Coordinates of C-alpha atoms and ligand atoms in Angstrom, one line a residue:
M1 CA -14.1 -3.4 16.1
K2 CA -11.0 -3.4 18.6
T3 CA -9.2 0.0 19.0
N4 CA -5.9 -1.1 21.3
Y5 CA -2.5 -3.0 19.4
D6 CA 0.7 -3.0 20.4
V7 CA 2.0 -1.7 17.2
A8 CA -0.3 0.3 14.6
I9 CA 2.3 0.4 11.4
I10 CA 1.0 2.8 9.0
G11 CA 1.8 1.1 4.8
G12 CA 0.9 -1.8 3.5
G13 CA 3.6 -2.0 1.1
I14 CA 7.0 -4.4 1.0
I15 CA 7.8 -2.3 4.1
G16 CA 4.8 -2.2 6.2
C17 CA 4.4 -5.8 5.8
A18 CA 7.2 -7.6 6.0
I19 CA 8.0 -5.9 9.3
A20 CA 4.2 -6.8 10.5
Y21 CA 5.3 -10.7 9.8
E22 CA 9.0 -10.6 11.5
L23 CA 7.3 -8.3 14.0
C24 CA 4.7 -11.4 14.6
K25 CA 8.1 -14.4 14.6
L26 CA 9.3 -11.8 17.3
G27 CA 5.5 -13.0 19.1
I28 CA 4.5 -9.3 18.8
N29 CA 1.3 -9.8 17.3
D30 CA -1.4 -7.6 18.3
I31 CA -0.5 -5.5 16.1
V32 CA -2.6 -3.6 13.2
V33 CA -1.6 -2.8 9.0
F34 CA -3.4 0.2 8.0
E35 CA -3.1 0.6 4.5
K36 CA -5.3 3.5 2.5
S37 CA -5.7 1.9 -0.8
Y38 CA -5.4 -2.0 -1.7
I39 CA -2.3 -3.7 -1.1
S40 CA 1.0 -3.1 -3.1
S41 CA -1.0 -0.2 -4.6
G42 CA 2.0 1.7 -3.6
S43 CA 6.0 2.0 -4.8
T44 CA 6.1 -2.2 -4.6
G45 CA 2.9 -3.1 -7.4
R46 CA 5.0 -0.3 -9.9
C47 CA 8.6 -1.2 -9.1
G48 CA 11.1 -3.6 -11.5
A49 CA 11.8 -5.5 -8.7
G50 CA 15.2 -6.4 -9.2
V51 CA 17.0 -7.8 -6.2
R52 CA 20.9 -6.6 -6.1
Q53 CA 24.2 -7.0 -4.0
Q54 CA 26.2 -4.9 -6.4
W55 CA 26.9 -1.6 -3.9
G56 CA 29.4 0.6 -3.0
L57 CA 28.4 1.5 0.5
K58 CA 28.6 -1.2 3.2
L59 CA 25.6 -1.1 5.1
N60 CA 23.7 -1.5 1.7
A61 CA 26.2 -4.2 0.8
L62 CA 24.6 -6.2 3.8
L63 CA 21.3 -5.0 3.8
A64 CA 21.7 -6.9 0.3
K65 CA 23.7 -9.3 0.8
K66 CA 21.2 -10.4 4.1
S67 CA 17.9 -9.4 2.3
V68 CA 19.0 -12.3 -0.7
E69 CA 19.5 -15.0 2.2
I70 CA 16.2 -14.8 3.0
F71 CA 14.5 -14.2 -0.6
E72 CA 16.0 -17.0 -1.2
N73 CA 13.5 -18.9 1.4
L74 CA 11.2 -17.0 1.5
S75 CA 8.9 -19.2 -1.0
D76 CA 8.4 -21.8 1.5
E77 CA 8.8 -19.6 4.2
L78 CA 5.9 -17.4 3.3
G79 CA 4.0 -20.9 1.8
M80 CA 3.9 -18.6 -1.8
D81 CA 5.7 -18.5 -4.1
I82 CA 7.1 -14.5 -5.3
E83 CA 8.3 -16.5 -8.1
F84 CA 12.5 -15.5 -6.9
R85 CA 14.9 -16.3 -10.0
Q86 CA 19.2 -15.8 -9.3
G87 CA 20.1 -14.7 -12.8
G88 CA 22.3 -12.5 -11.3
Y89 CA 23.1 -8.6 -12.4
L90 CA 25.4 -7.5 -15.0
V91 CA 26.5 -4.2 -14.4
L92 CA 27.5 -1.8 -17.2
A93 CA 30.4 0.9 -16.9
H94 CA 30.8 3.5 -19.9
N95 CA 34.6 5.3 -18.3
E96 CA 37.3 4.9 -16.3
K97 CA 35.8 6.4 -13.5
Q98 CA 33.1 4.0 -12.7
V99 CA 35.3 1.3 -13.9
E100 CA 37.4 2.5 -10.5
Q101 CA 34.5 3.2 -8.6
F102 CA 33.8 -0.8 -9.5
E103 CA 36.9 -1.9 -8.8
K104 CA 36.2 -0.5 -5.3
N105 CA 32.4 -2.1 -4.8
I106 CA 33.9 -5.2 -6.1
A107 CA 36.7 -5.5 -3.5
L108 CA 34.1 -4.5 -0.3
Q109 CA 31.1 -6.7 -2.3
N110 CA 33.5 -10.0 -1.9
S111 CA 34.9 -9.1 1.6
L112 CA 31.0 -9.6 2.7
G113 CA 31.1 -12.5 0.8
I114 CA 29.0 -11.6 -2.5
P115 CA 30.0 -13.0 -5.6
S116 CA 30.9 -10.5 -7.6
R117 CA 33.6 -10.2 -10.3
F118 CA 34.8 -8.3 -13.3
V119 CA 33.5 -9.5 -16.7
D120 CA 35.0 -9.0 -20.1
H121 CA 32.9 -8.2 -23.3
R122 CA 33.2 -12.1 -24.0
E123 CA 31.9 -13.4 -20.7
A124 CA 29.1 -10.4 -20.9
K125 CA 28.0 -11.8 -24.2
E126 CA 27.6 -15.3 -22.4
I127 CA 25.8 -13.4 -20.2
C128 CA 24.0 -11.9 -22.9
P129 CA 24.2 -12.8 -26.0
P130 CA 22.8 -9.4 -27.5
I131 CA 24.3 -6.6 -25.5
N132 CA 26.2 -4.1 -27.6
T133 CA 29.7 -4.6 -26.6
E134 CA 30.4 -1.4 -28.7
S135 CA 27.7 0.5 -25.0
F136 CA 30.0 0.0 -22.2
I137 CA 33.7 -0.4 -21.2
A138 CA 33.9 -3.0 -18.5
A139 CA 31.2 -4.7 -16.6
T140 CA 30.9 -6.5 -12.8
Y141 CA 28.1 -9.3 -12.5
C142 CA 26.7 -11.5 -9.6
P143 CA 25.5 -14.6 -10.1
T144 CA 23.2 -14.8 -7.2
D145 CA 21.3 -11.4 -7.7
G146 CA 17.9 -11.5 -9.5
H147 CA 14.6 -10.2 -9.3
A148 CA 11.2 -11.5 -7.8
N149 CA 7.2 -11.0 -8.1
P150 CA 6.4 -7.7 -6.7
F151 CA 2.7 -8.2 -5.9
L152 CA 3.0 -11.9 -4.4
T153 CA 6.7 -11.2 -2.4
N154 CA 3.8 -8.0 -0.8
F155 CA 0.7 -10.6 -0.4
A156 CA 3.1 -13.1 0.8
Y157 CA 4.6 -11.5 3.2
A158 CA 0.9 -10.0 4.4
N159 CA -1.4 -13.2 3.8
A160 CA 1.9 -14.6 6.5
A161 CA 1.2 -11.9 9.1
E162 CA -2.9 -12.2 9.0
R163 CA -2.5 -16.6 9.3
L164 CA 0.4 -15.4 12.6
G165 CA -2.2 -12.8 13.7
A166 CA -2.0 -9.7 12.6
E167 CA -4.9 -7.5 11.5
I168 CA -4.3 -5.9 7.9
R169 CA -7.1 -3.2 7.4
K170 CA -7.2 -2.1 3.4
Y171 CA -8.9 0.8 2.3
T172 CA -8.4 2.6 5.4
E173 CA -6.3 5.8 5.8
V174 CA -4.7 7.4 8.9
I175 CA -4.8 10.7 9.2
D176 CA -3.8 12.1 11.9
I177 CA -0.8 10.5 14.9
I178 CA -2.0 10.8 18.8
V179 CA 0.9 12.8 20.1
E180 CA 1.5 13.3 23.9
N181 CA 3.9 14.0 26.1
G182 CA 6.4 13.5 23.2
A183 CA 5.6 9.8 22.9
V184 CA 3.5 8.4 20.3
K185 CA -0.2 7.4 21.5
G186 CA -2.5 5.7 18.0
V187 CA -3.6 7.0 15.4
M188 CA -6.8 8.9 14.4
L189 CA -8.8 6.3 11.0
K190 CA -10.5 9.1 8.0
N191 CA -13.9 7.4 9.1
G192 CA -13.3 9.1 12.6
E193 CA -12.1 6.4 14.3
K194 CA -9.5 6.4 17.5
I195 CA -6.9 3.5 17.7
Y196 CA -4.0 3.8 20.1
A197 CA -0.4 1.8 20.4
P198 CA 2.5 3.2 21.9
V199 CA 4.3 2.2 18.4
V200 CA 3.7 3.5 15.4
V201 CA 5.2 2.4 12.3
N202 CA 5.6 4.6 9.0
A203 CA 5.9 2.1 6.3
A204 CA 4.1 5.3 4.3
G205 CA 6.4 4.4 0.9
P206 CA 5.9 7.8 -1.4
W207 CA 3.8 9.3 1.8
S208 CA 6.2 9.5 4.5
K209 CA 6.8 13.4 4.4
E210 CA 2.9 13.5 5.1
V211 CA 2.6 10.9 7.5
A212 CA 5.7 12.0 9.7
K213 CA 4.3 15.7 9.7
M214 CA 1.1 13.9 11.5
A215 CA 3.4 13.2 14.3
G216 CA 4.9 16.8 14.4
V217 CA 7.8 16.3 13.3
D218 CA 9.8 17.0 9.3
I219 CA 11.7 14.4 7.7
P220 CA 13.2 14.8 4.8
T221 CA 11.6 12.6 1.8
Y222 CA 10.2 13.5 -0.9
P223 CA 8.1 11.2 -3.8
E224 CA 9.9 11.6 -7.7
R225 CA 7.8 9.6 -10.4
H226 CA 9.9 7.0 -12.1
Q227 CA 8.3 5.1 -15.4
I228 CA 8.2 1.7 -16.0
L229 CA 7.2 -0.5 -19.0
V230 CA 6.7 -3.4 -19.9
T231 CA 6.8 -5.6 -23.9
E232 CA 5.4 -7.9 -25.2
P233 CA 6.6 -11.8 -24.3
L234 CA 9.5 -13.5 -26.2
E235 CA 11.7 -16.5 -26.3
R236 CA 14.1 -16.4 -23.4
M237 CA 17.1 -14.2 -24.8
F238 CA 18.8 -14.3 -20.6
D239 CA 18.0 -14.2 -17.3
T240 CA 20.6 -11.5 -16.2
M241 CA 19.4 -7.6 -15.5
V242 CA 21.5 -5.8 -17.1
I243 CA 21.9 -1.8 -15.2
S244 CA 23.8 1.3 -16.4
F245 CA 24.2 3.7 -13.7
Q246 CA 24.9 6.6 -15.1
I247 CA 22.2 5.8 -18.1
G248 CA 20.4 5.1 -15.0
I249 CA 18.7 2.2 -17.0
Y250 CA 17.0 -1.2 -15.9
L251 CA 15.8 -4.3 -18.1
Q252 CA 15.4 -7.5 -17.7
Q253 CA 13.6 -10.2 -18.5
V254 CA 10.9 -11.9 -16.2
P255 CA 9.4 -14.9 -16.5
H256 CA 6.2 -14.7 -18.7
G257 CA 8.9 -13.9 -20.8
S258 CA 8.3 -9.7 -21.3
F259 CA 11.0 -7.2 -21.1
V260 CA 10.2 -5.0 -17.6
M261 CA 12.4 -2.0 -17.6
G262 CA 12.6 1.3 -16.5
I263 CA 15.2 4.6 -16.7
G264 CA 15.7 7.6 -14.2
E265 CA 14.8 11.0 -15.8
K266 CA 15.1 14.1 -14.0
E267 CA 11.7 15.0 -12.3
E268 CA 10.8 17.3 -9.9
P269 CA 9.1 16.2 -6.2
S270 CA 5.4 15.4 -7.6
H271 CA 2.8 12.4 -6.5
N272 CA 2.7 12.3 -10.0
Y273 CA 1.7 8.9 -11.5
R274 CA 0.6 9.9 -15.1
S275 CA 2.5 8.7 -18.3
S276 CA 4.4 10.6 -20.7
W277 CA 5.7 9.7 -24.2
Q278 CA 8.8 11.5 -23.6
F279 CA 9.7 8.2 -21.2
L280 CA 8.9 6.1 -23.9
E281 CA 11.3 8.5 -26.2
F282 CA 13.6 8.4 -24.0
I283 CA 14.1 4.9 -23.0
T284 CA 13.6 3.9 -27.2
G285 CA 16.5 5.9 -27.6
E286 CA 19.5 3.9 -24.2
L287 CA 18.0 1.0 -24.9
L288 CA 18.4 0.4 -28.2
N289 CA 22.4 1.3 -28.0
I290 CA 22.1 -1.5 -25.2
L291 CA 20.3 -3.9 -26.8
P292 CA 19.5 -3.0 -30.8
V293 CA 17.9 -6.0 -31.1
M294 CA 14.9 -4.7 -29.5
S295 CA 14.0 -2.0 -32.1
Q296 CA 11.3 -4.1 -33.5
V297 CA 9.3 -5.8 -29.9
R298 CA 6.0 -4.3 -29.1
I299 CA 5.2 -1.8 -25.9
V300 CA 2.6 -3.4 -24.3
R301 CA 2.1 -1.1 -21.2
Q302 CA 4.0 1.5 -19.4
W303 CA 2.5 2.9 -15.8
A304 CA 4.0 5.7 -12.8
G305 CA 5.0 4.6 -9.3
S306 CA 7.5 6.6 -7.0
Y307 CA 10.9 6.5 -5.3
N308 CA 10.6 8.1 -1.6
R309 CA 13.8 10.0 -1.9
T310 CA 15.9 11.0 0.5
P311 CA 19.1 13.6 0.3
D312 CA 21.4 10.8 0.1
A313 CA 19.1 8.4 -1.9
A314 CA 19.5 6.2 1.2
P315 CA 16.6 5.2 3.9
I316 CA 15.4 6.5 7.3
L317 CA 15.3 4.1 9.9
G318 CA 14.6 3.8 13.7
E319 CA 12.8 5.1 16.6
H320 CA 12.2 8.9 15.5
P321 CA 14.3 11.2 18.5
K322 CA 11.7 13.7 19.0
V323 CA 8.7 11.3 19.1
K324 CA 9.0 7.8 21.1
G325 CA 7.6 5.1 19.8
F326 CA 7.1 6.6 15.9
F327 CA 8.8 4.4 13.5
Q328 CA 10.0 5.6 10.1
A329 CA 11.1 3.1 7.6
V330 CA 11.0 5.2 4.3
G331 CA 13.0 7.4 2.0
F332 CA 14.4 3.3 0.3
S333 CA 14.7 5.8 -3.5
G334 CA 14.8 2.9 -6.2
H335 CA 15.9 -0.1 -3.8
G336 CA 13.2 -0.9 -1.3
F337 CA 11.9 -3.8 -2.3
M338 CA 16.3 -5.4 -2.4
I339 CA 16.8 -4.0 0.8
G340 CA 13.4 -4.8 2.1
P341 CA 13.7 -8.1 3.9
M342 CA 16.7 -7.8 6.1
T343 CA 14.9 -4.3 6.6
A344 CA 12.0 -4.6 8.3
R345 CA 13.4 -7.7 10.4
T346 CA 15.7 -5.2 11.7
I347 CA 13.2 -2.7 12.5
A348 CA 11.2 -5.0 13.7
Q349 CA 13.6 -6.4 16.5
L350 CA 14.6 -2.7 17.4
I351 CA 10.9 -2.6 18.0
A352 CA 10.5 -5.0 20.0
G353 CA 13.8 -4.6 21.4
E354 CA 16.4 -6.9 20.4
E355 CA 20.1 -6.4 19.4
P356 CA 19.6 -5.7 15.6
E357 CA 21.7 -7.7 13.9
I358 CA 22.8 -4.7 11.8
D359 CA 23.7 -1.5 12.7
I360 CA 21.2 0.7 11.2
S361 CA 21.7 3.7 13.3
P362 CA 24.2 5.3 10.8
L363 CA 20.6 5.3 9.2
S364 CA 18.5 7.9 11.6
V365 CA 17.1 10.8 10.5
E366 CA 19.6 12.1 12.8
R367 CA 22.1 11.7 10.3
F368 CA 20.9 14.6 8.3
E369 CA 21.3 17.1 11.3
R370 CA 24.2 15.8 11.9
G371 CA 25.1 16.2 8.6
E372 CA 26.6 12.9 8.2
L373 CA 25.1 11.4 4.8
V374 CA 25.4 7.8 3.6
V375 CA 26.1 9.0 0.0
E376 CA 25.9 5.9 -1.8
P377 CA 28.1 5.8 -5.6
S378 CA 26.3 2.9 -7.4
V379 CA 22.7 4.2 -7.8
V380 CA 20.0 4.8 -10.4
G381 CA 19.8 7.6 -11.0
Ligands
FAD401 C1 9.7 2.8 -11.9 C2 10.2 2.2 -9.9 C3 11.0 0.7 -10.0 C4 11.2 0.1 -9.1 N1 12.4 -0.4 -9.2 C5 13.3 -1.1 -8.3 C6 13.9 -2.6 -7.7 O1 14.0 -2.9 -9.5 N2 13.9 -3.2 -7.2 C7 14.4 -2.7 -6.2 O2 14.7 -2.6 -4.7 N3 12.9 -1.2 -5.8 C8 12.7 -0.7 -6.4 N4 11.9 0.4 -6.9 C9 11.8 0.5 -5.2 C10 10.4 0.0 -4.7 O3 9.3 0.2 -5.0 C11 10.5 1.1 -3.2 O4 11.3 1.9 -2.6 C12 9.2 0.3 -2.4 O5 8.6 -0.6 -2.8 C13 8.5 0.9 -0.9 O6 7.3 0.4 0.1 P1 7.2 0.5 0.9 O7 6.6 -0.4 0.9 O8 8.5 2.0 1.6 O9 6.3 2.0 -0.3 P2 5.0 1.3 -0.8 O10 5.2 0.0 -1.7 O11 4.7 2.9 -1.6 O12 3.8 1.3 0.6 C14 3.0 2.8 1.0 C15 2.2 1.9 1.1 O13 1.6 3.0 2.6 C16 0.3 3.4 2.5 N5 -0.2 4.6 2.5 C17 0.7 5.9 2.7 N6 -0.7 7.0 3.4 C18 -0.8 6.5 4.0 C19 -1.8 6.7 5.0 N7 -2.4 8.3 5.5 N8 -2.9 6.1 5.8 C20 -2.8 4.2 4.9 N9 -1.6 3.9 4.2 C21 -1.0 4.7 3.8 C22 0.0 3.1 0.6 O14 -1.1 3.4 0.0 C23 1.0 2.0 0.0 O15 0.8 1.2 0.2 C24 11.2 1.3 -7.8 C25 10.4 2.3 -7.8 C26 9.8 2.8 -8.7 C27 8.7 4.0 -8.4

């Protein structure tokens, strides 16, 4: 087995595999991805895979917009249909304070070329015919938002990276990171193997804190359970994703006809992946107010995944200031899928020593010590 690489990536979710692919494209293909389970076994394969550009912070909006540009051609680029559909996102406002925030958001998004706008009840009903217009006072809509199939996207990145020379080692757990004189030297695997690489990337999703600890550093991330469900397939009702930050709910009808939906709940930090009946009770109560038509629909399955949280709900990106060569691409909360493509490209550019297309330095881990949090006003709780 080969023991020396230019880059070792820990985590075979969308972030790890997309970074591997983007590195290969930059000519750095002596790389290995370690995944302790199967590809997409973490948050990626459990997520809603919604892709929205309607953000309140410039950096998030930019990462999302650039990611959409990548998503639009990704099936062709990676040689696999990732089922990316741009049916838009309808974002509901329930009070005047939210409307004021959305006015600011729309101004920012439009200044970046994101075609979002306010829609009235009539237009909201045209976009989403079964919606109960009494459940919100205003809404914004961006027609180029959408969703993709998270498994296919993850597999497509992994396969493309492999074709370009990256090695992906599944069912291979990293249990330690070798650090000497403040610089990363490689990783230790569960089977005792040592793998040497001057660059190690933490793309371990919900396990990012444990992985950072292996390199002797503490990062303020934690896992938080989020549940989600899928209904029986139905005739197509609408193409848009519907979302409410206040209620924390999001729902969409996927190409197959099923509805996929989730809702934010207050949870203690944990790696709990168990499903609960309380989730079903909570989400159906809120759902029926927004979409009364769903009362007769059967739920087929529910499951749980994990958000990798940070104190400001923004990711931690870039080289760790205390460990040379140890890069973080973690803490994506509920939006790592949608900003994954551009984030991965930017991290790859940083590793390659290139000027990144987007300045992600505000998302460095040092912001927490400096008290410069990047608080995003428009996230699902
Ligand atoms: C219910 C739910 C709904 C969501 N909905 C959306 C959405 O609509 N849109 C959106 O953009 N985002 C959404 N998200 C968030 C999104 O899923 C994540 O932000 C994103 O998938 C993060 O990708 P990742 O590659 O960082 O993490 P993961 O996909 O979790 O990948 C990390 C991988 O690292 C591996 N790993 C960890 N430790 C080790 C180790 N020591 N050795 C080897 N391998 C290791 C894990 O097995 C895992 O496969 C949702 C999340 C959940 C839970």
